[in-house]
Amino acid sequence: MKNSIIKPLIAFAACVLITFLFSGLCAYIRSGSGSIEVSTGYITPDKSIAANGDPVRIAYKLYKPRTASSTEKAAAVLAMHGYQSDKDTNAAYCTELARRGIVVLSIDSYGHGDSKPGMRGRGWGNYNIKNLDKTISGPKRFMIMMTFSILDFFRPQISEGVADSSMGGRDAWQYLSSLPFVDSNRMGLTGHSMGTWSSWSVASDFPNHRAIVLQCGEVFPLSYYDSENIKFNNVLLLQALIEEFENMRDYNQLILGLEKTPLRYRDFMGQNAPVEWNRTYGSFADGSARRMELIKTNHRLVTYDSDALAPAMNWFITALDVKTNLADTDHVQWLKEGLNLLAMLAAMVSMLPLFLILTKFRFFASLAQPLKNKPKLLPAKDRRNTVLTAILISGITFPFLTQLGHGLLPLPENIFRMTIGNGFITWLGFLMLVALFTLLRWYKKGKGKKSGWTLSDLGLEGHAKKNISISPAYDTKKLIIRSVIAAFILTGAMYILTLISTAIFKLDFRFIWPFFRTFNLARFGQFFVYLPVYAAFFTINAGVKLYGQLRLEEVNFRGKKSETLTQLSWWGYSIFVMLGGLFIIALIQYIPFFMGFGPGADLLFSSLFGGPFMSILILLVPQFAVLFFFSTWLYRKSGTIYTGSFVLSILATWVVTGGSAVF
């Protein structure tokens, strides 16, 4: 045993070392090579302003240039993220501003990250801004989503019911302005998506703000608020050309042409005739400066797009009167994010040698079974039909069932509190039930029974192997229990790496958006609420069906079985089967966009089915493409579907409950 455990021990140690090496390098880049102090904490206002009366606690990350002091006060910017994000999603803006000598406070808004209360603390209005003549009804979380555009400084007949559309931003502004090294007369704001509504809301209360940078924001008619007394100073709008959210393209299908509408050129830009993109109008001196910068990217990527960062840096430097030697185009965000991605991947890879280490112990030895030598395989025609049917059902139902669960499905809102998570479990739960029904019918009454398929063929039972504590028949209950324990050990070890990285480097494992964050108590509880649905889906659909009924033959190379080629081909096959439907939906969404017609989901299904779940495809597809590598490897090494399915379930549930919005 000693000899057989040395190699995986070395591999595990190497993965851990690489994880912390890249995390350390990432933190160093974020610190501006040592010129920026990064700290975290909480803002706890004396008086609660949450709509439901809950106490308010705002988590923040502060970027303080070392040049800022009580005698050399610096300009400052408050950064607020978008829906389903957190304070680190604005890391590119925070780092680049701090590198230029500007103090930045980035916060977790209500219901996001480690802040509280939940999103319900924002309150909700009675009307959708798209149609103020019709009232909104349904579950409370749906009413919040539908009235995100209603801001609390709007006229009372519009804003009634909305308590704090800054979602904690006002408290953060007051805290930032009180810091002894901040020049409170040179402060600005930036926000992405949902954070742009927070930016408008904060700016409405603090007229001394000097600049606002909206990363994909909504503009409003002057008639909605007291425009004579509420002024917004020096506003830059970074407009994504591929904008999935209709309210941020003024409820039109396309972006091009908006510069010719009165809402844009008159109400927002303050001009009497159509304006041009990428041109500044007005004056910084009196706060009338306005600019619409057209960015050739999509909604989510504006937060890290270099063509968006450059004008934003120039805007803040000009408006806040900052002196810097750095060019507007001098950015480090992709180097930082690349290092963070490598740290995350190394932490994930560490689970593989750790699994091999576990199986060297007698208790877990049964988890390392050989793949069945002569497995049952579906005939080519049956395989093709089964795969295509699964792909089509997955794709067709995605926009409808995710949106149903997101807002309208009457789930108990104090139990199922993850808004985006509700959309996913509705869709995944449906797919699981369909797969379970068809599998049972095929196995008990259909071709599976006629062809003599067994539970072993489906990966649900093991095969005989010597020197294992379980009998040759392999007690399936013991196999499942040990697989569950192993899955929690593997993912638990990765969680410990996340804890250490967060404590030492103030970095979790992500690439731009939240992936693997540490839990607070509320999110840890939500993890166990959503885990059963994910476990059921990945055990049935990404386990029994994928690696059992639809299993492929191992790949031969030069007359021998090749583990590497088998892993790669099975991984690619897993991506095709499990994500093929999402690829189809992505094509339906974006091909019309690129052809100049607008978002496909809005055109085909209505705007209700566009927005968050369409834009999240850019995150969802690569995320699960990576995760299926690990489930494929674990299936091949364990000989059954359990360990891989359970690990996949835990990781997927961790992502959605660790980083998503809480109602």
Short mmCIF file of N, CA, C and O in Angstrom, two decimals, residues 497-612:
data_model
loop_
_atom_site.label_atom_id
_atom_site.label_comp_id
_atom_site.label_asym_id
_atom_site.label_seq_id
_atom_site.Cartn_x
_atom_site.Cartn_y
_atom_site.Cartn_z
N LEU A 497 -9.61 24.11 0.83
CA LEU A 497 -8.71 24.94 0.03
C LEU A 497 -9.33 26.31 -0.22
O LEU A 497 -8.63 27.33 -0.21
N THR A 498 -10.64 26.34 -0.46
CA THR A 498 -11.33 27.61 -0.66
C THR A 498 -11.28 28.46 0.60
O THR A 498 -11.03 29.68 0.53
N LEU A 499 -11.51 27.83 1.74
CA LEU A 499 -11.44 28.55 3.02
C LEU A 499 -10.07 29.17 3.24
O LEU A 499 -9.95 30.34 3.64
N ILE A 500 -9.03 28.39 2.97
CA ILE A 500 -7.66 28.88 3.18
C ILE A 500 -7.35 30.03 2.23
O ILE A 500 -6.79 31.05 2.63
N SER A 501 -7.72 29.86 0.96
CA SER A 501 -7.47 30.91 -0.03
C SER A 501 -8.21 32.19 0.33
O SER A 501 -7.67 33.30 0.21
N THR A 502 -9.45 32.05 0.81
CA THR A 502 -10.24 33.22 1.21
C THR A 502 -9.62 33.90 2.42
O THR A 502 -9.55 35.14 2.49
N ALA A 503 -9.15 33.10 3.38
CA ALA A 503 -8.57 33.67 4.61
C ALA A 503 -7.24 34.36 4.34
O ALA A 503 -6.98 35.45 4.87
N ILE A 504 -6.40 33.74 3.53
CA ILE A 504 -5.05 34.28 3.32
C ILE A 504 -5.02 35.33 2.22
O ILE A 504 -4.44 36.41 2.39
N PHE A 505 -5.65 35.01 1.08
CA PHE A 505 -5.53 35.87 -0.09
C PHE A 505 -6.79 36.70 -0.37
O PHE A 505 -6.79 37.51 -1.27
N LYS A 506 -7.86 36.46 0.39
CA LYS A 506 -9.15 37.12 0.16
C LYS A 506 -9.64 36.86 -1.26
O LYS A 506 -10.14 37.73 -1.96
N LEU A 507 -9.47 35.60 -1.68
CA LEU A 507 -9.89 35.15 -3.00
C LEU A 507 -10.61 33.82 -2.88
O LEU A 507 -10.12 32.91 -2.22
N ASP A 508 -11.78 33.72 -3.50
CA ASP A 508 -12.39 32.40 -3.64
C ASP A 508 -12.02 31.87 -5.02
O ASP A 508 -11.18 32.45 -5.72
N PHE A 509 -12.62 30.75 -5.42
CA PHE A 509 -12.29 30.15 -6.71
C PHE A 509 -13.36 30.53 -7.72
O PHE A 509 -14.52 30.13 -7.59
N ARG A 510 -12.96 31.28 -8.73
CA ARG A 510 -13.91 31.78 -9.72
C ARG A 510 -13.17 32.15 -10.99
O ARG A 510 -11.94 32.23 -11.02
N PHE A 511 -13.95 32.40 -12.02
CA PHE A 511 -13.45 33.05 -13.22
C PHE A 511 -14.48 34.11 -13.59
O PHE A 511 -15.54 33.80 -14.13
N ILE A 512 -14.22 35.34 -13.24
CA ILE A 512 -15.09 36.51 -13.41
C ILE A 512 -16.29 36.43 -12.47
O ILE A 512 -16.48 37.28 -11.62
N TRP A 513 -17.14 35.40 -12.64
CA TRP A 513 -18.35 35.29 -11.84
C TRP A 513 -18.14 34.30 -10.69
O TRP A 513 -17.23 33.48 -10.72
N PRO A 514 -19.01 34.34 -9.69
CA PRO A 514 -18.86 33.41 -8.56
C PRO A 514 -19.01 31.96 -8.99
O PRO A 514 -19.93 31.60 -9.73
N PHE A 515 -18.11 31.12 -8.53
CA PHE A 515 -18.22 29.67 -8.71
C PHE A 515 -18.21 29.01 -7.33
O PHE A 515 -19.24 28.63 -6.82
N PHE A 516 -17.02 28.94 -6.74
CA PHE A 516 -16.90 28.25 -5.45
C PHE A 516 -16.54 29.25 -4.36
O PHE A 516 -15.39 29.64 -4.21
N ARG A 517 -17.58 29.67 -3.62
CA ARG A 517 -17.41 30.61 -2.51
C ARG A 517 -17.58 29.87 -1.19
O ARG A 517 -18.19 28.80 -1.15
N THR A 518 -17.07 30.45 -0.12
CA THR A 518 -17.34 29.89 1.19
C THR A 518 -18.78 30.20 1.59
O THR A 518 -19.36 31.20 1.16
N PHE A 519 -19.35 29.34 2.43
CA PHE A 519 -20.74 29.51 2.85
C PHE A 519 -20.84 30.34 4.12
O PHE A 519 -20.00 30.22 5.02
N ASN A 520 -21.88 31.16 4.21
CA ASN A 520 -22.32 31.61 5.53
C ASN A 520 -23.39 30.62 5.99
O ASN A 520 -23.75 29.68 5.26
N LEU A 521 -23.93 30.82 7.19
CA LEU A 521 -24.85 29.83 7.75
C LEU A 521 -26.11 29.68 6.90
O LEU A 521 -26.58 28.55 6.66
N ALA A 522 -26.66 30.78 6.43
CA ALA A 522 -27.90 30.72 5.64
C ALA A 522 -27.67 29.96 4.33
O ALA A 522 -28.50 29.13 3.93
N ARG A 523 -26.56 30.23 3.68
CA ARG A 523 -26.29 29.56 2.40
C ARG A 523 -25.96 28.08 2.62
O ARG A 523 -26.28 27.25 1.77
N PHE A 524 -25.33 27.78 3.72
CA PHE A 524 -25.05 26.37 4.03
C PHE A 524 -26.35 25.60 4.20
O PHE A 524 -26.48 24.47 3.72
N GLY A 525 -27.33 26.21 4.85
CA GLY A 525 -28.64 25.57 4.98
C GLY A 525 -29.31 25.39 3.63
O GLY A 525 -29.93 24.35 3.37
N GLN A 526 -29.19 26.40 2.75
CA GLN A 526 -29.78 26.30 1.42
C GLN A 526 -29.12 25.19 0.60
O GLN A 526 -29.77 24.57 -0.25
N PHE A 527 -27.85 24.95 0.85
CA PHE A 527 -27.15 23.87 0.15
C PHE A 527 -27.88 22.54 0.33
O PHE A 527 -28.10 21.80 -0.64
N PHE A 528 -28.32 22.24 1.53
CA PHE A 528 -28.98 20.96 1.80
C PHE A 528 -30.44 20.97 1.33
O PHE A 528 -31.03 19.91 1.15
N VAL A 529 -31.01 22.15 1.10
CA VAL A 529 -32.36 22.22 0.54
C VAL A 529 -32.34 21.83 -0.93
O VAL A 529 -33.21 21.09 -1.41
N TYR A 530 -31.33 22.30 -1.67
CA TYR A 530 -31.29 22.09 -3.12
C TYR A 530 -30.54 20.82 -3.53
O TYR A 530 -30.74 20.32 -4.64
N LEU A 531 -29.69 20.30 -2.64
CA LEU A 531 -28.87 19.14 -2.99
C LEU A 531 -29.69 17.93 -3.44
O LEU A 531 -29.30 17.27 -4.42
N PRO A 532 -30.81 17.57 -2.80
CA PRO A 532 -31.54 16.36 -3.24
C PRO A 532 -31.97 16.41 -4.70
O PRO A 532 -31.92 15.39 -5.39
N VAL A 533 -32.40 17.58 -5.17
CA VAL A 533 -32.84 17.68 -6.57
C VAL A 533 -31.66 17.49 -7.51
O VAL A 533 -31.74 16.76 -8.51
N TYR A 534 -30.55 18.16 -7.20
CA TYR A 534 -29.36 18.01 -8.05
C TYR A 534 -28.85 16.57 -8.01
O TYR A 534 -28.42 16.03 -9.05
N ALA A 535 -28.87 15.95 -6.83
CA ALA A 535 -28.40 14.57 -6.72
C ALA A 535 -29.26 13.63 -7.55
O ALA A 535 -28.74 12.72 -8.22
N ALA A 536 -30.58 13.83 -7.51
CA ALA A 536 -31.48 12.98 -8.30
C ALA A 536 -31.22 13.16 -9.79
O ALA A 536 -31.13 12.17 -10.55
N PHE A 537 -31.05 14.40 -10.23
CA PHE A 537 -30.83 14.65 -11.66
C PHE A 537 -29.52 14.04 -12.14
O PHE A 537 -29.48 13.33 -13.15
N PHE A 538 -28.43 14.32 -11.43
CA PHE A 538 -27.14 13.85 -11.91
C PHE A 538 -26.98 12.34 -11.75
O PHE A 538 -26.24 11.72 -12.52
N THR A 539 -27.66 11.74 -10.79
CA THR A 539 -27.60 10.29 -10.66
C THR A 539 -28.34 9.61 -11.81
O THR A 539 -27.84 8.63 -12.39
N ILE A 540 -29.51 10.13 -12.15
CA ILE A 540 -30.31 9.52 -13.23
C ILE A 540 -29.79 9.93 -14.60
O ILE A 540 -29.43 9.10 -15.43
N ASN A 541 -29.76 11.25 -14.86
CA ASN A 541 -29.47 11.73 -16.22
C ASN A 541 -27.99 11.67 -16.56
O ASN A 541 -27.62 11.28 -17.68
N ALA A 542 -27.13 12.12 -15.63
CA ALA A 542 -25.70 12.14 -15.90
C ALA A 542 -25.00 10.93 -15.29
O ALA A 542 -23.78 10.90 -15.19
N GLY A 543 -25.78 9.93 -14.91
CA GLY A 543 -25.24 8.71 -14.35
C GLY A 543 -25.78 7.50 -15.07
O GLY A 543 -25.19 6.98 -16.02
N VAL A 544 -26.98 7.06 -14.64
CA VAL A 544 -27.57 5.84 -15.20
C VAL A 544 -27.76 5.95 -16.71
O VAL A 544 -27.41 5.04 -17.47
N LYS A 545 -28.32 7.08 -17.15
CA LYS A 545 -28.62 7.21 -18.58
C LYS A 545 -27.34 7.42 -19.40
O LYS A 545 -27.13 6.75 -20.41
N LEU A 546 -26.48 8.35 -18.95
CA LEU A 546 -25.31 8.71 -19.73
C LEU A 546 -24.25 7.62 -19.74
O LEU A 546 -23.74 7.24 -20.81
N TYR A 547 -23.89 7.11 -18.56
CA TYR A 547 -22.80 6.13 -18.47
C TYR A 547 -23.29 4.69 -18.39
O TYR A 547 -22.48 3.76 -18.41
N GLY A 548 -24.61 4.53 -18.30
CA GLY A 548 -25.18 3.19 -18.28
C GLY A 548 -25.82 2.86 -19.61
O GLY A 548 -25.24 2.20 -20.47
N GLN A 549 -27.04 3.36 -19.81
CA GLN A 549 -27.78 3.05 -21.04
C GLN A 549 -27.05 3.53 -22.29
O GLN A 549 -27.04 2.85 -23.32
N LEU A 550 -26.41 4.71 -22.23
CA LEU A 550 -25.78 5.30 -23.42
C LEU A 550 -24.26 5.15 -23.42
O LEU A 550 -23.57 5.84 -24.16
N ARG A 551 -23.75 4.23 -22.62
CA ARG A 551 -22.30 4.08 -22.51
C ARG A 551 -21.66 3.74 -23.85
O ARG A 551 -22.23 3.04 -24.69
N LEU A 552 -20.43 4.24 -24.02
CA LEU A 552 -19.64 3.96 -25.21
C LEU A 552 -18.63 2.85 -24.93
O LEU A 552 -18.35 2.51 -23.78
N GLU A 553 -18.08 2.32 -25.99
CA GLU A 553 -16.97 1.37 -25.85
C GLU A 553 -15.70 2.14 -25.51
O GLU A 553 -15.54 3.31 -25.87
N GLU A 554 -14.77 1.47 -24.83
CA GLU A 554 -13.47 2.08 -24.57
C GLU A 554 -12.71 2.18 -25.89
O GLU A 554 -12.86 1.35 -26.79
N VAL A 555 -11.86 3.19 -25.99
CA VAL A 555 -11.14 3.47 -27.23
C VAL A 555 -9.85 2.64 -27.29
O VAL A 555 -9.08 2.60 -26.32
N ASN A 556 -9.64 2.00 -28.42
CA ASN A 556 -8.41 1.23 -28.66
C ASN A 556 -7.46 2.04 -29.53
O ASN A 556 -7.88 2.71 -30.47
N PHE A 557 -6.18 1.97 -29.19
CA PHE A 557 -5.16 2.64 -29.99
C PHE A 557 -3.99 1.68 -30.16
O PHE A 557 -3.39 1.22 -29.18
N ARG A 558 -3.73 1.31 -31.40
CA ARG A 558 -2.66 0.36 -31.73
C ARG A 558 -2.87 -0.97 -31.01
O ARG A 558 -1.95 -1.57 -30.46
N GLY A 559 -4.12 -1.39 -31.00
CA GLY A 559 -4.45 -2.70 -30.46
C GLY A 559 -4.61 -2.76 -28.96
O GLY A 559 -4.87 -3.83 -28.41
N LYS A 560 -4.45 -1.62 -28.26
CA LYS A 560 -4.58 -1.59 -26.81
C LYS A 560 -5.58 -0.52 -26.40
O LYS A 560 -5.74 0.49 -27.08
N LYS A 561 -6.23 -0.77 -25.26
CA LYS A 561 -7.16 0.22 -24.73
C LYS A 561 -6.38 1.44 -24.25
O LYS A 561 -5.40 1.31 -23.52
N SER A 562 -6.83 2.61 -24.66
CA SER A 562 -6.16 3.85 -24.29
C SER A 562 -7.00 4.61 -23.27
O SER A 562 -8.11 5.05 -23.59
N GLU A 563 -6.46 4.76 -22.07
CA GLU A 563 -7.19 5.49 -21.03
C GLU A 563 -7.36 6.96 -21.41
O GLU A 563 -8.42 7.56 -21.18
N THR A 564 -6.32 7.56 -21.97
CA THR A 564 -6.37 8.98 -22.31
C THR A 564 -7.42 9.25 -23.39
O THR A 564 -8.26 10.15 -23.25
N LEU A 565 -7.39 8.46 -24.46
CA LEU A 565 -8.35 8.67 -25.54
C LEU A 565 -9.77 8.33 -25.10
O LEU A 565 -10.73 8.97 -25.52
N THR A 566 -9.89 7.31 -24.25
CA THR A 566 -11.21 6.98 -23.72
C THR A 566 -11.76 8.13 -22.89
O THR A 566 -12.92 8.53 -23.05
N GLN A 567 -10.92 8.71 -22.03
CA GLN A 567 -11.35 9.83 -21.19
C GLN A 567 -11.79 11.01 -22.07
O GLN A 567 -12.86 11.60 -21.85
N LEU A 568 -10.98 11.35 -23.05
CA LEU A 568 -11.29 12.51 -23.89
C LEU A 568 -12.53 12.28 -24.74
O LEU A 568 -13.38 13.18 -24.87
N SER A 569 -12.66 11.09 -25.32
CA SER A 569 -13.83 10.84 -26.17
C SER A 569 -15.10 10.75 -25.35
O SER A 569 -16.15 11.26 -25.75
N TRP A 570 -15.05 10.11 -24.20
CA TRP A 570 -16.23 10.02 -23.34
C TRP A 570 -16.61 11.38 -22.77
O TRP A 570 -17.78 11.69 -22.59
N TRP A 571 -15.59 12.19 -22.48
CA TRP A 571 -15.86 13.54 -21.98
C TRP A 571 -16.58 14.37 -23.04
O TRP A 571 -17.59 15.02 -22.77
N GLY A 572 -16.05 14.34 -24.27
CA GLY A 572 -16.70 15.07 -25.36
C GLY A 572 -18.12 14.58 -25.61
O GLY A 572 -19.04 15.37 -25.87
N TYR A 573 -18.30 13.28 -25.52
CA TYR A 573 -19.62 12.68 -25.69
C TYR A 573 -20.57 13.15 -24.58
O TYR A 573 -21.74 13.48 -24.84
N SER A 574 -20.07 13.23 -23.35
CA SER A 574 -20.89 13.69 -22.23
C SER A 574 -21.34 15.12 -22.46
O SER A 574 -22.50 15.48 -22.21
N ILE A 575 -20.44 15.96 -22.95
CA ILE A 575 -20.78 17.36 -23.23
C ILE A 575 -21.85 17.43 -24.30
O ILE A 575 -22.82 18.19 -24.20
N PHE A 576 -21.70 16.62 -25.34
CA PHE A 576 -22.67 16.62 -26.44
C PHE A 576 -24.06 16.20 -25.96
O PHE A 576 -25.06 16.85 -26.26
N VAL A 577 -24.12 15.13 -25.17
CA VAL A 577 -25.41 14.61 -24.72
C VAL A 577 -26.06 15.55 -23.71
O VAL A 577 -27.24 15.88 -23.81
N MET A 578 -25.28 15.99 -22.72
CA MET A 578 -25.85 16.76 -21.61
C MET A 578 -26.03 18.24 -21.92
O MET A 578 -26.90 18.89 -21.34
N LEU A 579 -25.21 18.79 -22.83
CA LEU A 579 -25.27 20.22 -23.10
C LEU A 579 -25.72 20.55 -24.51
O LEU A 579 -25.83 21.73 -24.87
N GLY A 580 -26.01 19.53 -25.29
CA GLY A 580 -26.43 19.76 -26.68
C GLY A 580 -27.66 20.64 -26.78
O GLY A 580 -27.76 21.51 -27.65
N GLY A 581 -28.63 20.44 -25.88
CA GLY A 581 -29.85 21.24 -25.90
C GLY A 581 -29.57 22.70 -25.62
O GLY A 581 -30.20 23.60 -26.21
N LEU A 582 -28.61 22.97 -24.72
CA LEU A 582 -28.27 24.36 -24.41
C LEU A 582 -27.53 25.01 -25.57
O LEU A 582 -27.69 26.22 -25.81
N PHE A 583 -26.72 24.23 -26.31
CA PHE A 583 -26.08 24.77 -27.50
C PHE A 583 -27.15 25.21 -28.52
O PHE A 583 -27.03 26.26 -29.15
N ILE A 584 -28.18 24.40 -28.67
CA ILE A 584 -29.25 24.75 -29.62
C ILE A 584 -29.93 26.04 -29.20
O ILE A 584 -30.18 26.94 -30.02
N ILE A 585 -30.24 26.16 -27.90
CA ILE A 585 -30.89 27.38 -27.41
C ILE A 585 -29.97 28.59 -27.59
O ILE A 585 -30.43 29.69 -27.94
N ALA A 586 -28.67 28.39 -27.36
CA ALA A 586 -27.72 29.49 -27.56
C ALA A 586 -27.71 29.95 -29.01
O ALA A 586 -27.67 31.16 -29.30
N LEU A 587 -27.78 29.00 -29.94
CA LEU A 587 -27.83 29.36 -31.36
C LEU A 587 -29.12 30.10 -31.69
O LEU A 587 -29.11 31.09 -32.42
N ILE A 588 -30.24 29.62 -31.13
CA ILE A 588 -31.52 30.29 -31.35
C ILE A 588 -31.48 31.72 -30.80
O ILE A 588 -32.04 32.65 -31.40
N GLN A 589 -30.81 31.90 -29.68
CA GLN A 589 -30.72 33.22 -29.06
C GLN A 589 -29.82 34.18 -29.82
O GLN A 589 -30.17 35.33 -30.07
N TYR A 590 -28.61 33.70 -30.21
CA TYR A 590 -27.59 34.64 -30.66
C TYR A 590 -27.44 34.76 -32.18
O TYR A 590 -26.95 35.80 -32.65
N ILE A 591 -27.83 33.76 -32.95
CA ILE A 591 -27.74 33.92 -34.40
C ILE A 591 -28.60 35.09 -34.89
O ILE A 591 -28.13 35.94 -35.66
N PRO A 592 -29.87 35.21 -34.46
CA PRO A 592 -30.65 36.39 -34.85
C PRO A 592 -30.02 37.71 -34.38
O PRO A 592 -30.11 38.73 -35.07
N PHE A 593 -29.38 37.67 -33.21
CA PHE A 593 -28.67 38.86 -32.71
C PHE A 593 -27.62 39.31 -33.73
O PHE A 593 -27.57 40.48 -34.13
N PHE A 594 -26.78 38.36 -34.13
CA PHE A 594 -25.68 38.69 -35.04
C PHE A 594 -26.18 39.04 -36.44
O PHE A 594 -25.48 39.72 -37.19
N MET A 595 -27.36 38.57 -36.77
CA MET A 595 -27.94 38.89 -38.08
C MET A 595 -28.67 40.23 -38.08
O MET A 595 -29.14 40.69 -39.12
N GLY A 596 -28.77 40.84 -36.90
CA GLY A 596 -29.38 42.16 -36.83
C GLY A 596 -30.87 42.18 -36.56
O GLY A 596 -31.52 43.21 -36.77
N PHE A 597 -31.41 41.05 -36.09
CA PHE A 597 -32.85 41.01 -35.80
C PHE A 597 -33.18 41.18 -34.32
O PHE A 597 -34.30 41.51 -33.96
N GLY A 598 -32.21 40.91 -33.46
CA GLY A 598 -32.46 40.97 -32.02
C GLY A 598 -32.36 39.60 -31.40
O GLY A 598 -32.11 38.59 -32.08
N PRO A 599 -32.57 39.50 -30.08
CA PRO A 599 -32.44 38.22 -29.38
C PRO A 599 -33.50 37.22 -29.80
O PRO A 599 -34.70 37.51 -29.82
N GLY A 600 -33.05 36.01 -30.13
CA GLY A 600 -33.96 34.99 -30.64
C GLY A 600 -35.05 34.60 -29.66
O GLY A 600 -36.20 34.39 -30.05
N ALA A 601 -34.72 34.48 -28.39
CA ALA A 601 -35.71 34.08 -27.39
C ALA A 601 -36.84 35.10 -27.31
O ALA A 601 -38.02 34.74 -27.21
N ASP A 602 -36.49 36.38 -27.35
CA ASP A 602 -37.52 37.42 -27.30
C ASP A 602 -38.40 37.38 -28.55
O ASP A 602 -39.62 37.56 -28.48
N LEU A 603 -37.76 37.15 -29.71
CA LEU A 603 -38.50 37.14 -30.97
C LEU A 603 -39.44 35.93 -31.06
O LEU A 603 -40.57 36.05 -31.54
N LEU A 604 -38.97 34.77 -30.58
CA LEU A 604 -39.75 33.55 -30.73
C LEU A 604 -40.73 33.32 -29.59
O LEU A 604 -41.85 32.85 -29.82
N PHE A 605 -40.31 33.64 -28.36
CA PHE A 605 -41.11 33.24 -27.20
C PHE A 605 -41.70 34.41 -26.41
O PHE A 605 -42.56 34.21 -25.58
N SER A 606 -41.19 35.60 -26.59
CA SER A 606 -41.52 36.83 -25.85
C SER A 606 -40.39 37.14 -24.89
O SER A 606 -39.61 36.26 -24.49
N SER A 607 -40.32 38.40 -24.49
CA SER A 607 -39.21 38.88 -23.67
C SER A 607 -39.20 38.24 -22.29
O SER A 607 -38.16 38.25 -21.61
N LEU A 608 -40.33 37.69 -21.83
CA LEU A 608 -40.38 37.05 -20.52
C LEU A 608 -39.38 35.91 -20.43
O LEU A 608 -38.85 35.60 -19.36
N PHE A 609 -39.09 35.27 -21.58
CA PHE A 609 -38.21 34.10 -21.59
C PHE A 609 -36.79 34.45 -22.04
O PHE A 609 -35.98 33.57 -22.27
N GLY A 610 -36.50 35.75 -22.17
CA GLY A 610 -35.14 36.18 -22.43
C GLY A 610 -34.48 36.51 -21.10
O GLY A 610 -34.83 35.99 -20.05
N GLY A 611 -33.52 37.42 -21.13
CA GLY A 611 -32.95 37.91 -19.88
C GLY A 611 -32.02 36.95 -19.18
O GLY A 611 -31.09 36.39 -19.78
N PRO A 612 -32.25 36.72 -17.88
CA PRO A 612 -31.22 36.06 -17.05
C PRO A 612 -30.82 34.67 -17.50
O PRO A 612 -29.62 34.35 -17.53
#
